[in-house]
Coordinates of C-alpha atoms in Angstrom, one line a residue:
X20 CA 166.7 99.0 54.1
X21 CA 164.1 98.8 57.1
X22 CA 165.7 99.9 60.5
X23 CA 164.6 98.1 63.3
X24 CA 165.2 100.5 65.9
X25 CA 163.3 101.2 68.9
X26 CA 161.2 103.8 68.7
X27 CA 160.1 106.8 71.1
X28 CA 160.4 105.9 75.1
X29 CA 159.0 108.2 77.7
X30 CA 159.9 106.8 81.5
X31 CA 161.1 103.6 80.2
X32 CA 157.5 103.5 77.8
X33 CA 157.1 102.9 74.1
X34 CA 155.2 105.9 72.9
X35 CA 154.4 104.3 69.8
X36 CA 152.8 101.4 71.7
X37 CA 151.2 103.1 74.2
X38 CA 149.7 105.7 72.0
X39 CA 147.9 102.7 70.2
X40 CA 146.3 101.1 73.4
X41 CA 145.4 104.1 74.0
X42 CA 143.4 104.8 70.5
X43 CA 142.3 101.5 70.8
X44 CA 141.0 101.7 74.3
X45 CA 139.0 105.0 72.8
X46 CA 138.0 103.2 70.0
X47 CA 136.5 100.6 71.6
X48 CA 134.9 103.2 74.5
X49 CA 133.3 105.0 71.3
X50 CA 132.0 101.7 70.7
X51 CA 130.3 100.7 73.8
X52 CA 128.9 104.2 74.2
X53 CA 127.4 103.8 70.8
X54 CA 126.3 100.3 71.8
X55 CA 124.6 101.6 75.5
X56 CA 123.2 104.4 73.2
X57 CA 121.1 102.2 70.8
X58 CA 119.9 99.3 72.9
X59 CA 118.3 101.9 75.8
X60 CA 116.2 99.5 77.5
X61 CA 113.0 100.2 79.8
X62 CA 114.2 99.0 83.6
X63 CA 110.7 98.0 84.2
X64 CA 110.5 95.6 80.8
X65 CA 111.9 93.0 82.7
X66 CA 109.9 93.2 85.9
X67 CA 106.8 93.6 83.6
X68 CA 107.3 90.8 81.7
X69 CA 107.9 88.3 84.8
X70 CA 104.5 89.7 86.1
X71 CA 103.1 89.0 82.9
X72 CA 104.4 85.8 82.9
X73 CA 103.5 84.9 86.1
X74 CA 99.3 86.2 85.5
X75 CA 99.7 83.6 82.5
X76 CA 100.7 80.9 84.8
X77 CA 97.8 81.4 87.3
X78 CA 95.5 81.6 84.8
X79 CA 96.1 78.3 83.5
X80 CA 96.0 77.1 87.0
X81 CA 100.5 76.5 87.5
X82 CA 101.3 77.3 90.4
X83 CA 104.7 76.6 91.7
X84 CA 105.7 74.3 94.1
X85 CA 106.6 75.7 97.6
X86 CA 108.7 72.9 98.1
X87 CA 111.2 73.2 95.4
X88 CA 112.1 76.8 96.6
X89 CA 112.3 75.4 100.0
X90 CA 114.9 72.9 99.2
X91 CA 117.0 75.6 97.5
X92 CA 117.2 77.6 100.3
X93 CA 118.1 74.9 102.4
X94 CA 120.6 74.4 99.9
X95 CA 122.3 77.6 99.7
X96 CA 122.4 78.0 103.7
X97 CA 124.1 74.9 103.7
X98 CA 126.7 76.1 101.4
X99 CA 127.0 79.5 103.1
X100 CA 127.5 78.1 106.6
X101 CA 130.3 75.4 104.9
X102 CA 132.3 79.0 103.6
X103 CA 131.7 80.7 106.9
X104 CA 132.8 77.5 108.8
X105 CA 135.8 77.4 106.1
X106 CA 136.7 81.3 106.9
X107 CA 136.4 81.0 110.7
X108 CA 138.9 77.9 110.7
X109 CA 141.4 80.7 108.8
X110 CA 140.9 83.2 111.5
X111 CA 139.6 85.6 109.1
X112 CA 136.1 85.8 109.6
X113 CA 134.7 88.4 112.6
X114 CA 131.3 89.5 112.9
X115 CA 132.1 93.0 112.7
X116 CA 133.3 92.8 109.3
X117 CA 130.2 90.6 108.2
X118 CA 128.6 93.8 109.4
X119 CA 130.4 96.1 107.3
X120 CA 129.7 94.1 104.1
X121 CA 125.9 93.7 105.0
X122 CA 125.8 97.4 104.6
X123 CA 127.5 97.7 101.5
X124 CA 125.7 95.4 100.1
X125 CA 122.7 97.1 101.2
X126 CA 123.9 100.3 99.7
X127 CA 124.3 98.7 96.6
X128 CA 120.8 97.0 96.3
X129 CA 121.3 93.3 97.2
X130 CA 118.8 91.9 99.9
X131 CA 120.6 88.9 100.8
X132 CA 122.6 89.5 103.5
X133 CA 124.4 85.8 103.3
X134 CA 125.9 87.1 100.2
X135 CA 129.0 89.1 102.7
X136 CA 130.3 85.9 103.4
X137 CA 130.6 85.2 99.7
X138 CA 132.3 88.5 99.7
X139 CA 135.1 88.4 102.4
X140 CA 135.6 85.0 100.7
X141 CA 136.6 86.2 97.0
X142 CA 138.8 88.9 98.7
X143 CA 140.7 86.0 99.8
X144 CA 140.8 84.4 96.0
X145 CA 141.0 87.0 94.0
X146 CA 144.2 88.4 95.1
X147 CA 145.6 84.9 94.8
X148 CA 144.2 84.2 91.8
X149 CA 145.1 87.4 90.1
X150 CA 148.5 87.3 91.2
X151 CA 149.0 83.3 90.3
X152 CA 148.3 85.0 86.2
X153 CA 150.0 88.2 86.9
X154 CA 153.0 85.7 87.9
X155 CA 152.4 83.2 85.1
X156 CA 152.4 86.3 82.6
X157 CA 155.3 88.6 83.9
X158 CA 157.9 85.6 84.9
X159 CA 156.9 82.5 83.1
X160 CA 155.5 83.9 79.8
X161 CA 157.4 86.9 79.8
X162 CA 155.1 89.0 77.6
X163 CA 156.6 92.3 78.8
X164 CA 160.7 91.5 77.9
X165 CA 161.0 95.0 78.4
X166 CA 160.0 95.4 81.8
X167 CA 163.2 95.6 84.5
X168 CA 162.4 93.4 88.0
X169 CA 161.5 96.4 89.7
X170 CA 158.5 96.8 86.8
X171 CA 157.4 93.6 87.2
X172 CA 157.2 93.6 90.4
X173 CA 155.2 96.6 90.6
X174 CA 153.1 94.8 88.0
X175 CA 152.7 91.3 90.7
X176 CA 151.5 94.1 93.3
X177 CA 148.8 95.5 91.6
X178 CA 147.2 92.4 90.4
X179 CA 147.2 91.3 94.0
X180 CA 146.3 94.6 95.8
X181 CA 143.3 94.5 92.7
X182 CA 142.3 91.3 93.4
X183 CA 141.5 92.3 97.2
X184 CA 140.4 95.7 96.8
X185 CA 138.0 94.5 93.6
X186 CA 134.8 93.4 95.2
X187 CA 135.1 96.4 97.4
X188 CA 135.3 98.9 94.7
X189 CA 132.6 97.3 92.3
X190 CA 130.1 97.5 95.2
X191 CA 131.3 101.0 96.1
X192 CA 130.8 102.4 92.7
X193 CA 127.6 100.3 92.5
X194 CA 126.4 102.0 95.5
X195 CA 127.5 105.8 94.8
X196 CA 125.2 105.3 91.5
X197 CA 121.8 103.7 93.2
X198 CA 122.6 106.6 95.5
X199 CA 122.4 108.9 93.0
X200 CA 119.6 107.5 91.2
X201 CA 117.5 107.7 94.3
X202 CA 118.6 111.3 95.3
X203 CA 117.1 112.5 91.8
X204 CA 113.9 111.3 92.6
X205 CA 113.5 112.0 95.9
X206 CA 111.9 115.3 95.9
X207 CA 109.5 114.0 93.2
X208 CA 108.6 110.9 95.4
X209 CA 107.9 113.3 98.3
X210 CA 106.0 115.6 96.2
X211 CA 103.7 112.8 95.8
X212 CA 103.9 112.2 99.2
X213 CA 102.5 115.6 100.3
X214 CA 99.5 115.0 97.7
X215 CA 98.6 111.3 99.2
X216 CA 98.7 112.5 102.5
X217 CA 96.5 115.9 102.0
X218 CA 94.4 112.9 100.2
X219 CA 93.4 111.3 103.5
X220 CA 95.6 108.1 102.5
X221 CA 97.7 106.1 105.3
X222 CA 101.5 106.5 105.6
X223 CA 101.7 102.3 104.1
X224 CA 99.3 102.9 101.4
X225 CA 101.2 106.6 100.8
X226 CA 104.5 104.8 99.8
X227 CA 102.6 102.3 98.0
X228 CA 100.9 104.5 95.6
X229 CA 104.5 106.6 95.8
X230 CA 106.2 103.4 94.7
X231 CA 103.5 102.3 92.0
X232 CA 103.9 105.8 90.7
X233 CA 107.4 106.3 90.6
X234 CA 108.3 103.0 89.5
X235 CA 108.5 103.3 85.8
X236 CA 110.7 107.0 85.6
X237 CA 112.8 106.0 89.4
X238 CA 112.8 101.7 89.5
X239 CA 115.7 102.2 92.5
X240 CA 113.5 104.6 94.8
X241 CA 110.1 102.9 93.8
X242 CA 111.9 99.8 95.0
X243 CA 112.9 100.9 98.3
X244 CA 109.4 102.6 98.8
X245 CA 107.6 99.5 98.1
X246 CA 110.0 97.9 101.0
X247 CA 109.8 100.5 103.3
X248 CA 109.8 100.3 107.0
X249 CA 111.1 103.7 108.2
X250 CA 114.5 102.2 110.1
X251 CA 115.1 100.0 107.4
X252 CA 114.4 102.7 104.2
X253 CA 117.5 104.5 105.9
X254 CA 119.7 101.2 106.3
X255 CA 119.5 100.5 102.8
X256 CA 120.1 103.8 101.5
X257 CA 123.2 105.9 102.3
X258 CA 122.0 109.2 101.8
X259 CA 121.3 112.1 104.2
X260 CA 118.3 113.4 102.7
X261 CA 116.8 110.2 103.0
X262 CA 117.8 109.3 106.8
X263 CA 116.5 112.9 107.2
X264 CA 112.8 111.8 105.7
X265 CA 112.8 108.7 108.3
X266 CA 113.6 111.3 111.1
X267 CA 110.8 113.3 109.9
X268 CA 108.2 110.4 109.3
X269 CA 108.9 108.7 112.8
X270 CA 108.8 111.7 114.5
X271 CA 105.2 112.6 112.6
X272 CA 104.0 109.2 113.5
X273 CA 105.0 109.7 117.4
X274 CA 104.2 113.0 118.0
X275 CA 101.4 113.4 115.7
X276 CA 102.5 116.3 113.9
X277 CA 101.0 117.1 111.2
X278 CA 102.8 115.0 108.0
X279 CA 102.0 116.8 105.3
X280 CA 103.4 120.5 106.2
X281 CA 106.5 118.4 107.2
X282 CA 107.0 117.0 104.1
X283 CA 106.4 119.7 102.2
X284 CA 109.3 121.9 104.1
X285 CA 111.6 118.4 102.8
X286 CA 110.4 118.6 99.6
X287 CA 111.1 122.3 99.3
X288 CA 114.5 121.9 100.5
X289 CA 115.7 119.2 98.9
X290 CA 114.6 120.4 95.4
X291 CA 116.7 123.8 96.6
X292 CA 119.6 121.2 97.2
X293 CA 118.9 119.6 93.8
X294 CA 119.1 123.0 92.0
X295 CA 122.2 124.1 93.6
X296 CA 123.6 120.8 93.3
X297 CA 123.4 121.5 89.4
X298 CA 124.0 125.3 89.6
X299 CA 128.0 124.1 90.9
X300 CA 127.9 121.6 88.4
X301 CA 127.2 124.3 85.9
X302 CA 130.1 126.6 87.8
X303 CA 133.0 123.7 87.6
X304 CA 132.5 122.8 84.1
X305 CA 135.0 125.5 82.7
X306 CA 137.6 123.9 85.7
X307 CA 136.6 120.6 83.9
X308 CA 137.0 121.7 80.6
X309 CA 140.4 123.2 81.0
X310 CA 142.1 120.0 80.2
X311 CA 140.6 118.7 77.5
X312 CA 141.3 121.8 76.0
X313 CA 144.6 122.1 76.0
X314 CA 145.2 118.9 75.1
X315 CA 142.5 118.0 72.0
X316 CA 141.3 121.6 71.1
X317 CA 143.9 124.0 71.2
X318 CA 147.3 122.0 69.7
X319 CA 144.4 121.7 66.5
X320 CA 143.9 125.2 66.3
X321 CA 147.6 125.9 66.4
X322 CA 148.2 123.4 63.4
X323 CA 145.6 125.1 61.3
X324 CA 146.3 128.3 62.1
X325 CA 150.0 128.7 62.2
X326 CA 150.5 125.5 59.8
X327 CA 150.5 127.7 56.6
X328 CA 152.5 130.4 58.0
X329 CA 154.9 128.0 59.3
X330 CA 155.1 126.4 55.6
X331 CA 156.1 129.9 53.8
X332 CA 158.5 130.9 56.5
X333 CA 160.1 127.6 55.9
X334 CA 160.1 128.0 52.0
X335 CA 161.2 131.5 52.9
X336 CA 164.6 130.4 54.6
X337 CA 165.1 127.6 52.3
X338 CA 165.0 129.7 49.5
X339 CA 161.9 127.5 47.9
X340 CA 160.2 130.5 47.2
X341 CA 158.2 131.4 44.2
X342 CA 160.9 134.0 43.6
X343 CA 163.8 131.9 43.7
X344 CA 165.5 129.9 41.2

């Protein structure tokens, strides 16, 4: 006869059940990481092939018309000043937080600055939306009978709190990696740097080459250098080292220091920071690995090892031994 008892419960949980989402969230993690591992992609094939396909164009004499791109902006003004009108009719529009956005978004790589009103926008739909489905799931579908008032509940709040915090935190984390990306190559760019300047080259054609060179290995930081106007490079880029460089290069250009001993000290200093950077790295990675190995490693190690001697001790006291009869 097959009982249909519940199984496990931990705080109200099915272990069973949780335990599989679990496996199957790893499963599918293993799967992705394969996935990211195979199709490795060049971040300049994509820029490369719109030059190339651009060359192509002018060489058969297509060029574009200015007006079509024109009327698009146009267009997309107009519908960004009907969602700012729409926000300042709620009250919920101040030009303080525009500001705020503008720089996260800037942090983040995107150029278009009309793009925070977008923003503040879908943190006002998203946490209705989300909690219109996290309502429509809990209460009307029911897909959780389990789940007490107080659970669901709890459930309604995070959707909601998600659905306003969500914009926020995928430009955050967006941001946090372009930052990282360009502090890896920043002592390599100003490396470079130090070599175009003892060259006799300008500070604009400096960057330029800086930029051309560094495209290919660092697309982020060959990106900002080919846009680079000193105030701006540190607007766009929240990272110390790099406001630090646009101290150093205005003050060179208004003092006239001499540029290349300066950025040389910089470059010296923040390949120092890179290399202790990764010396504590190194240092935290048994902290880091003390979980994981208590939880994957060592319960595996007691099963094999004790597993045998736990099996005779057991045939031992239950008289199973060879011996016995």
């Amino acid at each position: 006869m097959i009982s249909n008892a519940p199984g496990p419960t931990l705080l109200g949980f099915d272990v069973i059940l949780v335990g599989t989402l679990m496996a199957a969230v790893a499963a599918l993690a293993v799967m992705l990481a394969i996935y990211a591992a195979v199709t490795v992609k060049d971040p300049m094939a994509k820029r490369v092939k719109a030059l190339t396909a651009r060359r192509e164009e002018l060489k058969a004499g297509i060029v574009k018309a200015n007006a079509r791109k024109r009327t698009s902006l146009v267009r997309r003004s107009e519908s960004t000043d009907r969602v700012k009108e729409t926000l300042a009719n709620m009250k919920v529009l101040q030009q303080s937080q525009i500001e705020v956005i503008q720089q996260k978004l800037a942090w983040a790589g995107y150029r278009n600055k009309e793009l925070a009103v977008y923003v503040i926008g879908m943190r006002m739909v998203l946490p209705i939306v989300f909690g219109v489905v996290a309502f429509l799931l809990l209460y009307v579908m029911n897909i959780m009978p389990e789940w007490g008032s107080m659970k669901k509940l709890m459930g309604l709040t995070a959707a909601v709190g998600f659905g306003y915090k969500g914009p926020e935190i995928y430009l955050k984390n967006k941001a946090n990696k372009r930052t990282d990306l360009v502090r890896k190559g920043l002592p390599d760019a100003l490396d470079l740097l130090v070599i175009c300047a003892e060259a006799g080259l300008t500070v604009d054609a400096a960057f330029n080459r800086v930029a051309k060179e560094l495209g290919r290995a660092y697309p982020e930081l060959g990106d900002e250098f080919a846009l680079t106007a000193f105030e701006n490079l540190a607007y766009r880029v929240n990272l110390d080292s790099v406001k630090g460089v646009v101290t150093t290069m205005i003050q060179t250009e208004r003092y006239g220091t001499p540029l290349a001993s300066a950025l040389r000290v910089l470059s010296a200093e923040f390949r120092n920071e890179r290399m202790m950077r990764a010396e504590e790295k190194a240092a935290r990675l048994p902290a880091i690995m003390t979980v994981p190995l208590i939880l994957f490693i060592l319960p595996t190690l007691f099963v094999v090892i004790l597993g045998p001697a736990a099996c005779s001790i057991g045939d031992a006291f239950s008289g199973g031994g060879p011996g016995n009869k």
